[in-house]
Amino acid sequence: MKERTIGLLGLQGAIEEHEASIKEAGTRLGIEINIRHVLLPEDLDGLDGIIMPGGESTAMIKQGTKSGLLPALRKRLADGFPAFGTCAGAILLAKHVKRDAKSEIREGAFPVIDMTILRNGYGRQKDSFSVPLHIAKVGTDLNAVFIRAPIIEEIHPEVDVLATFDGHPVIVQKDNVLASTFHPELSGNPDVHSYFLKLVG
Ligand code: GLN
């Protein structure tokens, strides 16, 4: 049986749902999944891909800088390492990040997807919500859960937009890197994780 070791960036937040989703995706595809929680640079050794979960992107950056994981992972990603970022994870993968509507643009922690992302873009009254979403390229329909989600405001034409909501891309792909502003791991549907596993190869 094919085996893959998938890292879960364990800097913060709920990662159990990602673990369950990627394992179920592996079962469906006939791939045995080993999970590794990634906290230190050496945790990257031998990984086939990494999932960056939601949380608070600023806290993740702080902790990752302190441990030395951030520069190590940045280098791996620049060399074409497969990654899947959800919500705060998508913020980490964006080339351009805006803290709020008026703030200036900063470079993301792992600037591999050429897009401008606005943190907490849906504002207070819509802090959390869910919408039905069709993702043709993934071949799925799911309930997309947004939790203090960012908004992708601009995107380079060479980035694939897999689905939009309210006029904005909500799941995008550049080569073997996938980013969603919502939480597929909370939908109870592992199709997006299966899609990522196929990118891992
Ligand atoms: N609002 C968070 C941030 O800006 C992201 C929220 C999430 O990951 N659910 O980092």
mmCIF file of C-alpha atoms and ligand atoms in Angstrom:
data_model
loop_
_atom_site.group_PDB
_atom_site.id
_atom_site.type_symbol
_atom_site.label_atom_id
_atom_site.label_comp_id
_atom_site.label_asym_id
_atom_site.label_seq_id
_atom_site.Cartn_x
_atom_site.Cartn_y
_atom_site.Cartn_z
ATOM 1 C CA MET A 1 0.000 0.000 0.000
ATOM 2 C CA LYS A 2 1.211 3.481 -0.884
ATOM 3 C CA GLU A 3 2.224 5.534 2.152
ATOM 4 C CA ARG A 4 2.414 9.274 2.583
ATOM 5 C CA THR A 5 3.553 11.343 5.564
ATOM 6 C CA ILE A 6 1.564 14.530 5.897
ATOM 7 C CA GLY A 7 2.562 17.298 8.277
ATOM 8 C CA LEU A 8 0.080 19.330 10.234
ATOM 9 C CA LEU A 9 1.419 22.706 11.159
ATOM 10 C CA GLY A 10 0.843 22.408 14.866
ATOM 11 C CA LEU A 11 1.502 25.959 15.897
ATOM 12 C CA GLN A 12 -2.052 26.655 16.895
ATOM 13 C CA GLY A 13 -5.701 25.856 16.565
ATOM 14 C CA ALA A 14 -7.816 22.772 16.021
ATOM 15 C CA ILE A 15 -6.058 20.270 13.841
ATOM 16 C CA GLU A 16 -7.903 17.051 14.734
ATOM 17 C CA GLU A 17 -10.521 17.657 12.028
ATOM 18 C CA HIS A 18 -7.784 17.999 9.431
ATOM 19 C CA GLU A 19 -6.239 14.793 10.701
ATOM 20 C CA ALA A 20 -9.565 12.944 10.411
ATOM 21 C CA SER A 21 -10.266 14.363 6.932
ATOM 22 C CA ILE A 22 -6.859 13.542 5.467
ATOM 23 C CA LYS A 23 -6.987 10.025 6.921
ATOM 24 C CA GLU A 24 -10.416 9.426 5.428
ATOM 25 C CA ALA A 25 -9.206 10.798 2.098
ATOM 26 C CA GLY A 26 -6.258 8.383 2.292
ATOM 27 C CA THR A 27 -8.571 5.445 2.966
ATOM 28 C CA ARG A 28 -10.644 6.345 -0.084
ATOM 29 C CA LEU A 29 -7.579 6.631 -2.318
ATOM 30 C CA GLY A 30 -5.880 3.554 -0.905
ATOM 31 C CA ILE A 31 -3.027 5.544 0.640
ATOM 32 C CA GLU A 32 -1.827 4.917 4.166
ATOM 33 C CA ILE A 33 -1.448 8.282 5.858
ATOM 34 C CA ASN A 34 1.080 8.983 8.579
ATOM 35 C CA ILE A 35 0.437 12.226 10.400
ATOM 36 C CA ARG A 36 3.162 14.335 11.894
ATOM 37 C CA HIS A 37 2.616 17.457 13.960
ATOM 38 C CA VAL A 38 5.121 20.011 12.773
ATOM 39 C CA LEU A 39 6.556 22.398 15.332
ATOM 40 C CA LEU A 40 10.304 22.430 14.679
ATOM 41 C CA PRO A 41 12.436 22.670 11.537
ATOM 42 C CA GLU A 42 13.529 19.027 11.852
ATOM 43 C CA ASP A 43 9.873 17.916 11.781
ATOM 44 C CA LEU A 44 9.920 18.736 8.054
ATOM 45 C CA ASP A 45 12.350 15.914 7.267
ATOM 46 C CA GLY A 46 10.759 13.232 5.097
ATOM 47 C CA LEU A 47 7.362 14.911 4.811
ATOM 48 C CA ASP A 48 5.431 14.537 1.550
ATOM 49 C CA GLY A 49 3.228 17.586 2.108
ATOM 50 C CA ILE A 50 1.921 19.921 4.784
ATOM 51 C CA ILE A 51 -1.453 21.206 5.921
ATOM 52 C CA MET A 52 -1.622 24.658 7.492
ATOM 53 C CA PRO A 53 -4.785 24.900 9.602
ATOM 54 C CA GLY A 54 -6.781 27.892 10.793
ATOM 55 C CA GLY A 55 -5.928 29.829 13.891
ATOM 56 C CA GLU A 56 -4.450 33.254 14.340
ATOM 57 C CA SER A 57 -1.916 33.939 11.620
ATOM 58 C CA THR A 58 0.024 36.518 13.648
ATOM 59 C CA ALA A 59 0.462 34.103 16.579
ATOM 60 C CA MET A 60 1.544 31.362 14.167
ATOM 61 C CA ILE A 61 4.155 33.646 12.617
ATOM 62 C CA LYS A 62 5.473 34.662 16.030
ATOM 63 C CA GLN A 63 5.867 31.089 17.223
ATOM 64 C CA GLY A 64 7.286 29.846 13.930
ATOM 65 C CA THR A 65 9.881 32.581 13.884
ATOM 66 C CA LYS A 66 10.973 31.752 17.426
ATOM 67 C CA SER A 67 11.359 28.024 16.704
ATOM 68 C CA GLY A 68 13.136 28.535 13.377
ATOM 69 C CA LEU A 69 10.395 26.578 11.594
ATOM 70 C CA LEU A 70 9.300 29.561 9.532
ATOM 71 C CA PRO A 71 12.506 30.112 7.537
ATOM 72 C CA ALA A 72 12.970 26.336 7.068
ATOM 73 C CA LEU A 73 9.423 25.869 5.763
ATOM 74 C CA ARG A 74 9.696 28.968 3.620
ATOM 75 C CA LYS A 75 12.683 27.437 1.883
ATOM 76 C CA ARG A 76 10.921 24.086 1.353
ATOM 77 C CA LEU A 77 7.892 25.835 -0.142
ATOM 78 C CA ALA A 78 10.061 27.896 -2.472
ATOM 79 C CA ASP A 79 11.442 24.561 -3.752
ATOM 80 C CA GLY A 80 7.928 23.287 -4.636
ATOM 81 C CA PHE A 81 6.732 21.493 -1.484
ATOM 82 C CA PRO A 82 2.997 20.568 -1.607
ATOM 83 C CA ALA A 83 0.905 22.560 0.877
ATOM 84 C CA PHE A 84 -2.737 23.120 1.763
ATOM 85 C CA GLY A 85 -3.643 26.181 3.837
ATOM 86 C CA THR A 86 -7.077 26.845 5.310
ATOM 87 C CA CYS A 87 -8.145 30.278 6.585
ATOM 88 C CA ALA A 88 -5.140 31.503 8.619
ATOM 89 C CA GLY A 89 -3.132 28.954 6.597
ATOM 90 C CA ALA A 90 -4.258 30.690 3.394
ATOM 91 C CA ILE A 91 -3.082 33.998 4.860
ATOM 92 C CA LEU A 92 0.356 32.467 5.475
ATOM 93 C CA LEU A 93 0.536 31.341 1.817
ATOM 94 C CA ALA A 94 -0.429 34.723 0.301
ATOM 95 C CA LYS A 95 2.132 36.934 -1.332
ATOM 96 C CA HIS A 96 0.329 40.083 -0.164
ATOM 97 C CA VAL A 97 -1.494 40.437 3.162
ATOM 98 C CA LYS A 98 -3.610 43.313 4.461
ATOM 99 C CA ARG A 99 -4.288 43.444 8.184
ATOM 100 C CA ASP A 100 -7.369 45.618 7.657
ATOM 101 C CA ALA A 101 -8.968 47.570 4.834
ATOM 102 C CA LYS A 102 -6.787 50.615 5.431
ATOM 103 C CA SER A 103 -3.487 48.997 6.350
ATOM 104 C CA GLU A 104 -0.615 48.709 3.943
ATOM 105 C CA ILE A 105 0.233 45.506 2.147
ATOM 106 C CA ARG A 106 2.811 43.198 3.716
ATOM 107 C CA GLU A 107 4.408 40.053 2.421
ATOM 108 C CA GLY A 108 2.943 36.791 3.753
ATOM 109 C CA ALA A 109 5.016 34.292 5.733
ATOM 110 C CA PHE A 110 5.228 31.852 2.786
ATOM 111 C CA PRO A 111 4.574 33.973 -0.301
ATOM 112 C CA VAL A 112 3.858 31.193 -2.799
ATOM 113 C CA ILE A 113 0.408 32.232 -4.048
ATOM 114 C CA ASP A 114 0.301 35.530 -5.874
ATOM 115 C CA MET A 115 -2.793 37.064 -4.302
ATOM 116 C CA THR A 116 -3.784 39.902 -1.991
ATOM 117 C CA ILE A 117 -5.691 38.696 1.050
ATOM 118 C CA LEU A 118 -7.525 40.835 3.598
ATOM 119 C CA ARG A 119 -7.607 39.399 7.096
ATOM 120 C CA ASN A 120 -11.012 39.171 8.828
ATOM 121 C CA GLY A 121 -12.493 40.421 5.568
ATOM 122 C CA TYR A 122 -16.133 39.551 6.293
ATOM 123 C CA GLY A 123 -16.402 41.851 9.291
ATOM 124 C CA ARG A 124 -18.065 41.406 12.604
ATOM 125 C CA GLN A 125 -21.692 40.753 11.780
ATOM 126 C CA LYS A 126 -20.653 37.872 9.562
ATOM 127 C CA ASP A 127 -17.770 36.630 11.738
ATOM 128 C CA SER A 128 -18.855 33.067 11.086
ATOM 129 C CA PHE A 129 -21.261 31.695 8.520
ATOM 130 C CA SER A 130 -21.613 28.784 6.147
ATOM 131 C CA VAL A 131 -22.732 28.516 2.541
ATOM 132 C CA PRO A 132 -23.270 25.642 0.123
ATOM 133 C CA LEU A 133 -20.387 25.567 -2.329
ATOM 134 C CA HIS A 134 -19.886 23.719 -5.589
ATOM 135 C CA ILE A 135 -16.241 23.061 -6.517
ATOM 136 C CA ALA A 136 -16.281 21.669 -10.060
ATOM 137 C CA LYS A 137 -12.579 20.846 -10.341
ATOM 138 C CA VAL A 138 -12.695 18.912 -7.061
ATOM 139 C CA GLY A 139 -15.994 17.328 -8.127
ATOM 140 C CA THR A 140 -17.792 18.129 -4.913
ATOM 141 C CA ASP A 141 -20.546 20.045 -3.180
ATOM 142 C CA LEU A 142 -19.950 20.931 0.431
ATOM 143 C CA ASN A 143 -21.022 23.198 3.225
ATOM 144 C CA ALA A 144 -18.281 25.842 3.370
ATOM 145 C CA VAL A 145 -17.718 27.123 6.907
ATOM 146 C CA PHE A 146 -16.143 30.568 7.213
ATOM 147 C CA ILE A 147 -14.769 31.598 10.619
ATOM 148 C CA ARG A 148 -13.423 35.146 10.847
ATOM 149 C CA ALA A 149 -12.300 34.392 7.344
ATOM 150 C CA PRO A 150 -10.066 36.454 5.115
ATOM 151 C CA ILE A 151 -11.153 37.757 1.693
ATOM 152 C CA ILE A 152 -9.030 37.237 -1.397
ATOM 153 C CA GLU A 153 -9.213 40.700 -2.932
ATOM 154 C CA GLU A 154 -6.908 40.293 -5.892
ATOM 155 C CA ILE A 155 -5.426 37.311 -7.627
ATOM 156 C CA HIS A 156 -2.841 36.838 -10.339
ATOM 157 C CA PRO A 157 -4.309 35.319 -13.530
ATOM 158 C CA GLU A 158 -1.924 32.365 -13.335
ATOM 159 C CA VAL A 159 -3.482 31.199 -10.043
ATOM 160 C CA ASP A 160 -6.410 28.781 -10.562
ATOM 161 C CA VAL A 161 -9.650 29.862 -8.895
ATOM 162 C CA LEU A 162 -11.584 26.683 -8.027
ATOM 163 C CA ALA A 163 -14.649 28.394 -6.515
ATOM 164 C CA THR A 164 -15.931 31.834 -5.620
ATOM 165 C CA PHE A 165 -18.438 33.145 -3.120
ATOM 166 C CA ASP A 166 -19.881 36.657 -3.173
ATOM 167 C CA GLY A 167 -17.572 37.638 -6.022
ATOM 168 C CA HIS A 168 -14.343 36.535 -4.316
ATOM 169 C CA PRO A 169 -12.209 33.446 -4.801
ATOM 170 C CA VAL A 170 -12.548 31.132 -1.767
ATOM 171 C CA ILE A 171 -10.410 28.191 -2.889
ATOM 172 C CA VAL A 172 -7.409 28.626 -5.141
ATOM 173 C CA GLN A 173 -4.539 26.560 -6.472
ATOM 174 C CA LYS A 174 -1.041 27.320 -7.715
ATOM 175 C CA ASP A 175 0.668 24.144 -8.921
ATOM 176 C CA ASN A 176 0.724 21.804 -5.886
ATOM 177 C CA VAL A 177 -0.287 24.458 -3.358
ATOM 178 C CA LEU A 178 -3.938 24.776 -2.369
ATOM 179 C CA ALA A 179 -5.521 27.497 -0.216
ATOM 180 C CA SER A 180 -9.079 28.007 0.993
ATOM 181 C CA THR A 181 -10.495 30.872 3.022
ATOM 182 C CA PHE A 182 -13.083 28.490 4.497
ATOM 183 C CA HIS A 183 -12.630 25.289 6.544
ATOM 184 C CA PRO A 184 -13.175 22.145 4.427
ATOM 185 C CA GLU A 185 -12.146 20.057 7.452
ATOM 186 C CA LEU A 186 -15.344 21.161 9.224
ATOM 187 C CA SER A 187 -17.664 20.143 6.383
ATOM 188 C CA GLY A 188 -17.603 16.414 7.136
ATOM 189 C CA ASN A 189 -16.663 15.921 3.484
ATOM 190 C CA PRO A 190 -13.069 14.819 2.733
ATOM 191 C CA ASP A 191 -13.174 15.587 -1.028
ATOM 192 C CA VAL A 192 -10.926 18.658 -0.803
ATOM 193 C CA HIS A 193 -8.409 16.672 1.245
ATOM 194 C CA SER A 194 -8.539 13.907 -1.398
ATOM 195 C CA TYR A 195 -7.852 16.534 -4.035
ATOM 196 C CA PHE A 196 -4.843 17.715 -2.018
ATOM 197 C CA LEU A 197 -3.546 14.163 -1.638
ATOM 198 C CA LYS A 198 -3.633 13.828 -5.435
ATOM 199 C CA LEU A 199 -1.494 16.995 -5.653
ATOM 200 C CA VAL A 200 0.938 15.408 -3.178
ATOM 201 C CA GLY A 201 1.105 12.469 -5.600
HETATM 202 N N1 GLN B 1 -8.805 35.778 11.516
HETATM 203 C C1 GLN B 1 -7.691 34.864 11.539
HETATM 204 C C2 GLN B 1 -6.402 35.555 11.068
HETATM 205 O O1 GLN B 1 -6.447 36.634 10.544
HETATM 206 C C3 GLN B 1 -7.989 33.654 10.682
HETATM 207 C C4 GLN B 1 -9.196 32.925 11.238
HETATM 208 C C5 GLN B 1 -9.184 31.435 11.025
HETATM 209 O O2 GLN B 1 -8.169 30.821 10.700
HETATM 210 N N2 GLN B 1 -10.301 30.802 11.301
HETATM 211 O O3 GLN B 1 -5.353 35.023 11.250
#
